[in-house]
């Protein structure tokens, strides 16, 4: 039996892979975040039922996947996404793939210039609109859009290349 604090810590450590999995079903980042929060509340409430970290992770993936399908059905009347078999396979393989991409992204971020890192911090970590980012950085709005597009492309290429190298 795990204490509620440990269950919460385990889930928070798995936030990115879990929300990514839920988002692959809902195709809606905000819905995936909401589902993650629901799953956390339920898991902490049921903490005494979990025997291990693996048990918590498996339960969260399965419960979240089912909740994501329910969300899609409530919005659109039916779920026409990935098959149950494919979703089950994704749920099993997803954490390893996400961990690999996270590691690759961390390495790729080391190559980003300090100026571009600041741009990313303002836009994504502080969630500021591009217009505000432009004002803070003393740039034109168009140059912020172009810089973000270029950074996305460079980071995406870098992550794909590093993941490809790890696959062999």
Short mmCIF file of N, CA and C in Angstrom, two decimals:
data_model
loop_
_atom_site.label_atom_id
_atom_site.label_comp_id
_atom_site.label_asym_id
_atom_site.label_seq_id
_atom_site.Cartn_x
_atom_site.Cartn_y
_atom_site.Cartn_z
N UNK A 1 0.83 -1.19 0.00
CA UNK A 1 0.00 0.00 0.00
C UNK A 1 0.88 1.25 0.00
N UNK A 2 0.56 2.16 -0.89
CA UNK A 2 1.35 3.38 -1.02
C UNK A 2 0.64 4.55 -0.34
N UNK A 3 1.41 5.43 0.30
CA UNK A 3 0.80 6.63 0.89
C UNK A 3 0.38 7.61 -0.21
N UNK A 4 -0.60 8.44 0.06
CA UNK A 4 -1.08 9.40 -0.95
C UNK A 4 0.02 10.31 -1.49
N UNK A 5 0.96 10.71 -0.64
CA UNK A 5 2.04 11.59 -1.09
C UNK A 5 2.90 10.91 -2.15
N UNK A 6 3.16 9.62 -1.96
CA UNK A 6 3.98 8.89 -2.93
C UNK A 6 3.23 8.71 -4.25
N UNK A 7 1.94 8.44 -4.17
CA UNK A 7 1.13 8.31 -5.39
C UNK A 7 1.14 9.62 -6.16
N UNK A 8 0.96 10.73 -5.45
CA UNK A 8 0.98 12.05 -6.10
C UNK A 8 2.33 12.31 -6.76
N UNK A 9 3.41 12.01 -6.06
CA UNK A 9 4.75 12.23 -6.61
C UNK A 9 4.98 11.37 -7.85
N UNK A 10 4.53 10.13 -7.82
CA UNK A 10 4.69 9.24 -8.97
C UNK A 10 3.93 9.78 -10.18
N UNK A 11 2.73 10.25 -9.96
CA UNK A 11 1.93 10.77 -11.07
C UNK A 11 2.52 12.07 -11.63
N UNK A 12 2.98 12.93 -10.75
CA UNK A 12 3.57 14.18 -11.22
C UNK A 12 4.82 13.90 -12.05
N UNK A 13 5.59 12.90 -11.67
CA UNK A 13 6.78 12.53 -12.44
C UNK A 13 6.40 11.99 -13.82
N UNK A 14 5.19 11.45 -13.96
CA UNK A 14 4.73 10.90 -15.23
C UNK A 14 3.78 11.83 -15.97
N UNK A 15 3.73 13.09 -15.56
CA UNK A 15 2.76 14.03 -16.15
C UNK A 15 2.87 14.13 -17.67
N UNK A 16 4.06 14.33 -18.17
CA UNK A 16 4.22 14.52 -19.61
C UNK A 16 3.80 13.28 -20.41
N UNK A 17 4.30 12.09 -20.08
CA UNK A 17 3.86 10.93 -20.86
C UNK A 17 2.36 10.66 -20.74
N UNK A 18 1.80 10.89 -19.56
CA UNK A 18 0.37 10.64 -19.39
C UNK A 18 -0.46 11.65 -20.19
N UNK A 19 -0.13 12.93 -20.08
CA UNK A 19 -0.92 13.91 -20.83
C UNK A 19 -0.73 13.73 -22.33
N UNK A 20 0.45 13.31 -22.74
CA UNK A 20 0.67 13.04 -24.16
C UNK A 20 -0.20 11.88 -24.63
N UNK A 21 -0.29 10.85 -23.82
CA UNK A 21 -1.14 9.71 -24.16
C UNK A 21 -2.60 10.13 -24.23
N UNK A 22 -3.06 10.86 -23.24
CA UNK A 22 -4.46 11.31 -23.22
C UNK A 22 -4.73 12.25 -24.39
N UNK A 23 -3.75 13.10 -24.70
CA UNK A 23 -3.89 14.02 -25.82
C UNK A 23 -3.93 13.30 -27.16
N UNK A 24 -3.27 12.14 -27.25
CA UNK A 24 -3.33 11.38 -28.50
C UNK A 24 -4.73 10.84 -28.75
N UNK A 25 -5.48 10.69 -27.69
CA UNK A 25 -6.86 10.22 -27.83
C UNK A 25 -7.81 11.39 -28.08
N UNK A 26 -7.68 12.44 -27.27
CA UNK A 26 -8.62 13.57 -27.36
C UNK A 26 -8.26 14.57 -28.46
N UNK A 27 -6.99 14.62 -28.81
CA UNK A 27 -6.46 15.63 -29.75
C UNK A 27 -6.75 17.04 -29.26
N UNK A 28 -6.69 17.18 -27.93
CA UNK A 28 -6.98 18.46 -27.29
C UNK A 28 -6.11 18.54 -26.04
N UNK A 29 -5.11 19.43 -26.06
CA UNK A 29 -4.17 19.54 -24.95
C UNK A 29 -4.88 19.88 -23.65
N UNK A 30 -5.81 20.82 -23.69
CA UNK A 30 -6.49 21.22 -22.46
C UNK A 30 -7.30 20.07 -21.88
N UNK A 31 -7.98 19.31 -22.74
CA UNK A 31 -8.73 18.14 -22.25
C UNK A 31 -7.78 17.12 -21.64
N UNK A 32 -6.63 16.93 -22.25
CA UNK A 32 -5.64 15.98 -21.72
C UNK A 32 -5.17 16.42 -20.33
N UNK A 33 -4.93 17.71 -20.17
CA UNK A 33 -4.52 18.24 -18.86
C UNK A 33 -5.64 18.04 -17.82
N UNK A 34 -6.88 18.30 -18.23
CA UNK A 34 -8.01 18.11 -17.31
C UNK A 34 -8.13 16.64 -16.90
N UNK A 35 -7.95 15.75 -17.84
CA UNK A 35 -8.02 14.32 -17.54
C UNK A 35 -6.91 13.93 -16.59
N UNK A 36 -5.71 14.44 -16.83
CA UNK A 36 -4.59 14.15 -15.92
C UNK A 36 -4.94 14.58 -14.50
N UNK A 37 -5.50 15.77 -14.34
CA UNK A 37 -5.86 16.24 -13.01
C UNK A 37 -6.94 15.35 -12.37
N UNK A 38 -7.93 14.95 -13.15
CA UNK A 38 -8.96 14.04 -12.63
C UNK A 38 -8.34 12.73 -12.15
N UNK A 39 -7.44 12.19 -12.96
CA UNK A 39 -6.79 10.92 -12.62
C UNK A 39 -5.97 11.07 -11.35
N UNK A 40 -5.29 12.19 -11.20
CA UNK A 40 -4.50 12.42 -9.98
C UNK A 40 -5.38 12.44 -8.74
N UNK A 41 -6.49 13.15 -8.82
CA UNK A 41 -7.40 13.23 -7.67
C UNK A 41 -7.93 11.84 -7.32
N UNK A 42 -8.35 11.09 -8.33
CA UNK A 42 -8.86 9.74 -8.08
C UNK A 42 -7.78 8.83 -7.51
N UNK A 43 -6.58 8.91 -8.06
CA UNK A 43 -5.49 8.04 -7.61
C UNK A 43 -5.11 8.33 -6.16
N UNK A 44 -5.01 9.60 -5.80
CA UNK A 44 -4.66 9.96 -4.43
C UNK A 44 -5.75 9.46 -3.47
N UNK A 45 -6.98 9.55 -3.90
CA UNK A 45 -8.09 9.05 -3.08
C UNK A 45 -8.08 7.54 -2.91
N UNK A 46 -7.47 6.85 -3.86
CA UNK A 46 -7.41 5.39 -3.82
C UNK A 46 -6.01 4.89 -3.47
N UNK A 47 -5.18 5.74 -2.93
CA UNK A 47 -3.76 5.42 -2.71
C UNK A 47 -3.56 4.09 -2.00
N UNK A 48 -4.38 3.78 -1.04
CA UNK A 48 -4.23 2.54 -0.27
C UNK A 48 -4.40 1.27 -1.09
N UNK A 49 -4.98 1.39 -2.29
CA UNK A 49 -5.20 0.23 -3.14
C UNK A 49 -3.99 -0.12 -4.00
N UNK A 50 -3.04 0.80 -4.13
CA UNK A 50 -1.90 0.58 -5.01
C UNK A 50 -0.77 -0.14 -4.28
N UNK A 51 -0.21 -1.12 -4.96
CA UNK A 51 0.85 -1.93 -4.35
C UNK A 51 2.25 -1.48 -4.74
N UNK A 52 2.37 -0.79 -5.87
CA UNK A 52 3.69 -0.40 -6.34
C UNK A 52 3.58 0.78 -7.30
N UNK A 53 4.74 1.34 -7.64
CA UNK A 53 4.77 2.45 -8.61
C UNK A 53 4.25 1.98 -9.96
N UNK A 54 4.60 0.77 -10.36
CA UNK A 54 4.12 0.23 -11.64
C UNK A 54 2.60 0.10 -11.63
N UNK A 55 2.04 -0.30 -10.49
CA UNK A 55 0.59 -0.43 -10.38
C UNK A 55 -0.08 0.93 -10.58
N UNK A 56 0.48 1.97 -9.97
CA UNK A 56 -0.07 3.33 -10.13
C UNK A 56 0.00 3.75 -11.59
N UNK A 57 1.16 3.55 -12.22
CA UNK A 57 1.35 3.97 -13.62
C UNK A 57 0.40 3.23 -14.55
N UNK A 58 0.27 1.93 -14.37
CA UNK A 58 -0.63 1.15 -15.23
C UNK A 58 -2.07 1.59 -15.04
N UNK A 59 -2.47 1.77 -13.79
CA UNK A 59 -3.83 2.20 -13.51
C UNK A 59 -4.09 3.57 -14.14
N UNK A 60 -3.16 4.50 -13.98
CA UNK A 60 -3.34 5.85 -14.51
C UNK A 60 -3.46 5.84 -16.03
N UNK A 61 -2.63 5.05 -16.71
CA UNK A 61 -2.73 4.98 -18.18
C UNK A 61 -4.08 4.42 -18.61
N UNK A 62 -4.50 3.35 -17.98
CA UNK A 62 -5.77 2.72 -18.37
C UNK A 62 -6.96 3.61 -18.02
N UNK A 63 -7.00 4.12 -16.80
CA UNK A 63 -8.12 4.97 -16.37
C UNK A 63 -8.18 6.25 -17.21
N UNK A 64 -7.02 6.83 -17.47
CA UNK A 64 -6.98 8.06 -18.28
C UNK A 64 -7.40 7.82 -19.72
N UNK A 65 -6.96 6.69 -20.26
CA UNK A 65 -7.35 6.36 -21.64
C UNK A 65 -8.86 6.22 -21.75
N UNK A 66 -9.46 5.51 -20.80
CA UNK A 66 -10.91 5.34 -20.81
C UNK A 66 -11.63 6.68 -20.62
N UNK A 67 -11.10 7.52 -19.74
CA UNK A 67 -11.71 8.83 -19.53
C UNK A 67 -11.59 9.68 -20.79
N UNK A 68 -10.45 9.61 -21.47
CA UNK A 68 -10.26 10.37 -22.71
C UNK A 68 -11.26 9.94 -23.77
N UNK A 69 -11.48 8.65 -23.89
CA UNK A 69 -12.47 8.15 -24.85
C UNK A 69 -13.87 8.65 -24.47
N UNK A 70 -14.18 8.65 -23.18
CA UNK A 70 -15.47 9.16 -22.72
C UNK A 70 -15.64 10.64 -23.06
N UNK A 71 -14.57 11.41 -22.91
CA UNK A 71 -14.62 12.84 -23.23
C UNK A 71 -14.92 13.03 -24.72
N UNK A 72 -14.23 12.27 -25.56
CA UNK A 72 -14.46 12.38 -27.01
C UNK A 72 -15.90 11.98 -27.34
N UNK A 73 -16.38 10.91 -26.75
CA UNK A 73 -17.76 10.46 -27.01
C UNK A 73 -18.78 11.50 -26.56
N UNK A 74 -18.53 12.14 -25.42
CA UNK A 74 -19.49 13.14 -24.92
C UNK A 74 -19.52 14.37 -25.83
N UNK A 75 -18.40 14.70 -26.45
CA UNK A 75 -18.34 15.86 -27.33
C UNK A 75 -18.89 15.58 -28.72
N UNK A 76 -18.57 14.40 -29.26
CA UNK A 76 -18.87 14.12 -30.66
C UNK A 76 -19.85 12.97 -30.88
N UNK A 77 -20.33 12.39 -29.79
CA UNK A 77 -21.32 11.33 -29.91
C UNK A 77 -20.74 9.94 -30.11
N UNK A 78 -19.51 9.87 -30.58
CA UNK A 78 -18.87 8.56 -30.75
C UNK A 78 -17.36 8.78 -30.84
N UNK A 79 -16.63 7.70 -30.63
CA UNK A 79 -15.18 7.74 -30.72
C UNK A 79 -14.76 7.01 -31.98
N UNK A 80 -14.09 7.72 -32.87
CA UNK A 80 -13.64 7.11 -34.12
C UNK A 80 -12.13 7.19 -34.24
N UNK A 81 -11.46 7.15 -33.13
CA UNK A 81 -10.01 7.28 -33.15
C UNK A 81 -9.31 5.95 -33.26
N UNK A 82 -8.23 5.84 -32.55
CA UNK A 82 -7.40 4.65 -32.58
C UNK A 82 -8.15 3.46 -31.97
N UNK A 83 -7.84 2.26 -32.46
CA UNK A 83 -8.48 1.05 -31.95
C UNK A 83 -8.03 0.78 -30.52
N UNK A 84 -8.82 0.00 -29.81
CA UNK A 84 -8.47 -0.38 -28.43
C UNK A 84 -7.12 -1.09 -28.39
N UNK A 85 -6.85 -1.93 -29.39
CA UNK A 85 -5.58 -2.67 -29.42
C UNK A 85 -4.40 -1.71 -29.58
N UNK A 86 -4.55 -0.75 -30.49
CA UNK A 86 -3.48 0.22 -30.71
C UNK A 86 -3.31 1.11 -29.49
N UNK A 87 -4.40 1.53 -28.88
CA UNK A 87 -4.30 2.34 -27.67
C UNK A 87 -3.60 1.58 -26.55
N UNK A 88 -3.89 0.30 -26.42
CA UNK A 88 -3.23 -0.52 -25.40
C UNK A 88 -1.73 -0.60 -25.68
N UNK A 89 -1.37 -0.78 -26.94
CA UNK A 89 0.05 -0.84 -27.31
C UNK A 89 0.73 0.48 -27.03
N UNK A 90 0.07 1.59 -27.40
CA UNK A 90 0.62 2.91 -27.12
C UNK A 90 0.83 3.11 -25.63
N UNK A 91 -0.14 2.71 -24.83
CA UNK A 91 -0.05 2.89 -23.39
C UNK A 91 1.15 2.15 -22.81
N UNK A 92 1.46 1.00 -23.38
CA UNK A 92 2.61 0.22 -22.89
C UNK A 92 3.93 0.83 -23.34
N UNK A 93 3.99 1.29 -24.58
CA UNK A 93 5.25 1.76 -25.16
C UNK A 93 5.50 3.25 -24.94
N UNK A 94 4.46 4.01 -24.67
CA UNK A 94 4.54 5.47 -24.63
C UNK A 94 5.59 6.01 -23.66
N UNK A 95 5.63 5.53 -22.40
CA UNK A 95 6.59 6.15 -21.46
C UNK A 95 8.03 6.08 -21.95
N UNK A 96 8.46 4.97 -22.52
CA UNK A 96 9.83 4.86 -23.01
C UNK A 96 10.09 5.82 -24.14
N UNK A 97 9.14 5.92 -25.07
CA UNK A 97 9.30 6.82 -26.22
C UNK A 97 9.34 8.28 -25.76
N UNK A 98 8.47 8.64 -24.82
CA UNK A 98 8.44 10.02 -24.33
C UNK A 98 9.72 10.32 -23.57
N UNK A 99 10.21 9.39 -22.74
CA UNK A 99 11.45 9.60 -22.01
C UNK A 99 12.61 9.84 -22.97
N UNK A 100 12.67 9.07 -24.05
CA UNK A 100 13.73 9.23 -25.04
C UNK A 100 13.65 10.61 -25.68
N UNK A 101 12.45 11.05 -26.05
CA UNK A 101 12.29 12.36 -26.66
C UNK A 101 12.61 13.48 -25.67
N UNK A 102 12.25 13.29 -24.40
CA UNK A 102 12.57 14.30 -23.39
C UNK A 102 14.08 14.45 -23.24
N UNK A 103 14.77 13.33 -23.19
CA UNK A 103 16.23 13.37 -23.08
C UNK A 103 16.84 14.05 -24.30
N UNK A 104 16.33 13.69 -25.48
CA UNK A 104 16.84 14.29 -26.71
C UNK A 104 16.57 15.79 -26.71
N UNK A 105 15.37 16.20 -26.30
CA UNK A 105 15.04 17.62 -26.27
C UNK A 105 15.94 18.37 -25.30
N UNK A 106 16.21 17.78 -24.14
CA UNK A 106 17.09 18.43 -23.17
C UNK A 106 18.48 18.66 -23.77
N UNK A 107 18.99 17.68 -24.48
CA UNK A 107 20.30 17.83 -25.13
C UNK A 107 20.24 18.88 -26.24
N UNK A 108 19.17 18.87 -27.01
CA UNK A 108 19.03 19.84 -28.09
C UNK A 108 18.88 21.26 -27.55
N UNK A 109 18.21 21.41 -26.42
CA UNK A 109 18.03 22.74 -25.82
C UNK A 109 19.36 23.36 -25.42
N UNK A 110 20.35 22.52 -25.12
CA UNK A 110 21.67 23.04 -24.76
C UNK A 110 22.31 23.78 -25.93
N UNK A 111 21.88 23.47 -27.14
CA UNK A 111 22.44 24.09 -28.33
C UNK A 111 21.71 25.38 -28.73
N UNK A 112 20.60 25.68 -28.09
CA UNK A 112 19.82 26.88 -28.39
C UNK A 112 20.53 28.09 -27.79
N UNK A 113 20.58 29.17 -28.53
CA UNK A 113 21.23 30.39 -28.05
C UNK A 113 20.48 30.95 -26.84
N UNK A 114 21.17 31.68 -25.97
CA UNK A 114 20.50 32.27 -24.81
C UNK A 114 19.31 33.16 -25.20
N UNK A 115 19.45 33.91 -26.29
CA UNK A 115 18.37 34.77 -26.74
C UNK A 115 17.14 33.95 -27.14
N UNK A 116 17.36 32.86 -27.87
CA UNK A 116 16.24 32.00 -28.27
C UNK A 116 15.66 31.24 -27.08
N UNK A 117 16.51 30.90 -26.12
CA UNK A 117 16.03 30.23 -24.91
C UNK A 117 15.11 31.17 -24.13
N UNK A 118 15.46 32.44 -24.08
CA UNK A 118 14.62 33.44 -23.42
C UNK A 118 13.28 33.58 -24.15
N UNK A 119 13.32 33.58 -25.46
CA UNK A 119 12.11 33.64 -26.27
C UNK A 119 11.19 32.45 -25.94
N UNK A 120 11.75 31.26 -25.87
CA UNK A 120 10.98 30.06 -25.54
C UNK A 120 10.42 30.15 -24.11
N UNK A 121 11.24 30.64 -23.19
CA UNK A 121 10.79 30.75 -21.80
C UNK A 121 9.59 31.67 -21.68
N UNK A 122 9.69 32.83 -22.31
CA UNK A 122 8.59 33.79 -22.24
C UNK A 122 7.32 33.23 -22.89
N UNK A 123 7.48 32.62 -24.05
CA UNK A 123 6.32 32.15 -24.80
C UNK A 123 5.66 30.93 -24.18
N UNK A 124 6.45 29.94 -23.79
CA UNK A 124 5.86 28.67 -23.38
C UNK A 124 5.84 28.44 -21.87
N UNK A 125 6.86 28.86 -21.16
CA UNK A 125 6.87 28.61 -19.73
C UNK A 125 6.07 29.67 -18.98
N UNK A 126 6.13 30.89 -19.48
CA UNK A 126 5.32 31.96 -18.87
C UNK A 126 4.00 32.14 -19.60
N UNK A 127 3.83 31.44 -20.71
CA UNK A 127 2.60 31.44 -21.50
C UNK A 127 2.15 32.85 -21.91
N UNK A 128 3.11 33.63 -22.30
CA UNK A 128 2.79 34.98 -22.75
C UNK A 128 2.41 34.95 -24.23
N UNK A 129 1.49 35.81 -24.65
CA UNK A 129 1.15 35.90 -26.07
C UNK A 129 2.35 36.44 -26.85
N UNK A 130 2.42 36.10 -28.12
CA UNK A 130 3.54 36.53 -28.96
C UNK A 130 3.69 38.05 -28.99
N UNK A 131 2.59 38.75 -28.98
CA UNK A 131 2.65 40.22 -29.00
C UNK A 131 3.38 40.73 -27.75
N UNK A 132 3.10 40.14 -26.62
CA UNK A 132 3.77 40.54 -25.37
C UNK A 132 5.24 40.13 -25.39
N UNK A 133 5.54 38.96 -25.92
CA UNK A 133 6.93 38.51 -26.04
C UNK A 133 7.72 39.50 -26.89
N UNK A 134 7.11 39.92 -28.00
CA UNK A 134 7.76 40.88 -28.89
C UNK A 134 8.06 42.18 -28.14
N UNK A 135 7.10 42.67 -27.36
CA UNK A 135 7.29 43.90 -26.61
C UNK A 135 8.40 43.76 -25.57
N UNK A 136 8.39 42.66 -24.83
CA UNK A 136 9.40 42.43 -23.79
C UNK A 136 10.80 42.34 -24.40
N UNK A 137 10.89 41.69 -25.55
CA UNK A 137 12.20 41.47 -26.17
C UNK A 137 12.60 42.60 -27.13
N UNK A 138 11.72 43.58 -27.31
CA UNK A 138 12.02 44.70 -28.18
C UNK A 138 12.13 44.29 -29.65
N UNK A 139 11.26 43.36 -30.05
CA UNK A 139 11.28 42.87 -31.43
C UNK A 139 9.92 43.11 -32.07
N UNK A 140 9.92 43.00 -33.38
CA UNK A 140 8.65 43.07 -34.11
C UNK A 140 7.93 41.73 -33.95
N UNK A 141 6.61 41.80 -34.00
CA UNK A 141 5.79 40.59 -33.86
C UNK A 141 6.16 39.55 -34.91
N UNK A 142 6.34 40.00 -36.14
CA UNK A 142 6.69 39.07 -37.23
C UNK A 142 8.01 38.35 -36.96
N UNK A 143 8.98 39.06 -36.38
CA UNK A 143 10.27 38.42 -36.11
C UNK A 143 10.15 37.38 -35.00
N UNK A 144 9.24 37.60 -34.05
CA UNK A 144 9.00 36.61 -33.01
C UNK A 144 8.39 35.36 -33.63
N UNK A 145 7.39 35.53 -34.50
CA UNK A 145 6.79 34.39 -35.18
C UNK A 145 7.82 33.62 -35.99
N UNK A 146 8.65 34.34 -36.73
CA UNK A 146 9.66 33.68 -37.56
C UNK A 146 10.70 32.96 -36.70
N UNK A 147 11.12 33.60 -35.61
CA UNK A 147 12.10 32.97 -34.72
C UNK A 147 11.53 31.71 -34.09
N UNK A 148 10.28 31.77 -33.64
CA UNK A 148 9.66 30.57 -33.05
C UNK A 148 9.55 29.44 -34.07
N UNK A 149 9.16 29.77 -35.28
CA UNK A 149 9.05 28.75 -36.32
C UNK A 149 10.41 28.12 -36.60
N UNK A 150 11.44 28.95 -36.66
CA UNK A 150 12.80 28.45 -36.91
C UNK A 150 13.28 27.58 -35.74
N UNK A 151 13.03 28.02 -34.51
CA UNK A 151 13.43 27.24 -33.32
C UNK A 151 12.70 25.90 -33.31
N UNK A 152 11.40 25.91 -33.58
CA UNK A 152 10.62 24.66 -33.63
C UNK A 152 11.22 23.70 -34.64
N UNK A 153 11.54 24.22 -35.82
CA UNK A 153 12.09 23.38 -36.89
C UNK A 153 13.45 22.79 -36.48
N UNK A 154 14.31 23.64 -35.95
CA UNK A 154 15.65 23.20 -35.56
C UNK A 154 15.56 22.18 -34.41
N UNK A 155 14.75 22.47 -33.40
CA UNK A 155 14.61 21.52 -32.28
C UNK A 155 13.97 20.21 -32.75
N UNK A 156 12.96 20.31 -33.60
CA UNK A 156 12.33 19.09 -34.12
C UNK A 156 13.30 18.23 -34.89
N UNK A 157 14.10 18.86 -35.75
CA UNK A 157 15.11 18.11 -36.51
C UNK A 157 16.13 17.47 -35.57
N UNK A 158 16.57 18.23 -34.59
CA UNK A 158 17.57 17.74 -33.63
C UNK A 158 17.03 16.56 -32.84
N UNK A 159 15.79 16.67 -32.33
CA UNK A 159 15.19 15.59 -31.54
C UNK A 159 15.02 14.34 -32.41
N UNK A 160 14.52 14.52 -33.62
CA UNK A 160 14.36 13.36 -34.52
C UNK A 160 15.69 12.68 -34.79
N UNK A 161 16.72 13.46 -35.02
CA UNK A 161 18.04 12.90 -35.31
C UNK A 161 18.60 12.15 -34.09
N UNK A 162 18.48 12.73 -32.92
CA UNK A 162 18.98 12.06 -31.71
C UNK A 162 18.18 10.79 -31.42
N UNK A 163 16.88 10.82 -31.63
CA UNK A 163 16.06 9.61 -31.40
C UNK A 163 16.41 8.53 -32.41
N UNK A 164 16.67 8.95 -33.64
CA UNK A 164 17.04 7.99 -34.67
C UNK A 164 18.36 7.31 -34.30
N UNK A 165 19.31 8.08 -33.78
CA UNK A 165 20.60 7.54 -33.36
C UNK A 165 20.43 6.57 -32.20
N UNK A 166 19.51 6.85 -31.29
CA UNK A 166 19.26 5.96 -30.14
C UNK A 166 18.58 4.67 -30.55
N UNK A 167 17.83 4.71 -31.65
CA UNK A 167 17.07 3.53 -32.09
C UNK A 167 17.99 2.41 -32.57
N UNK A 168 19.23 2.75 -32.94
CA UNK A 168 20.15 1.73 -33.45
C UNK A 168 21.06 1.21 -32.38
#
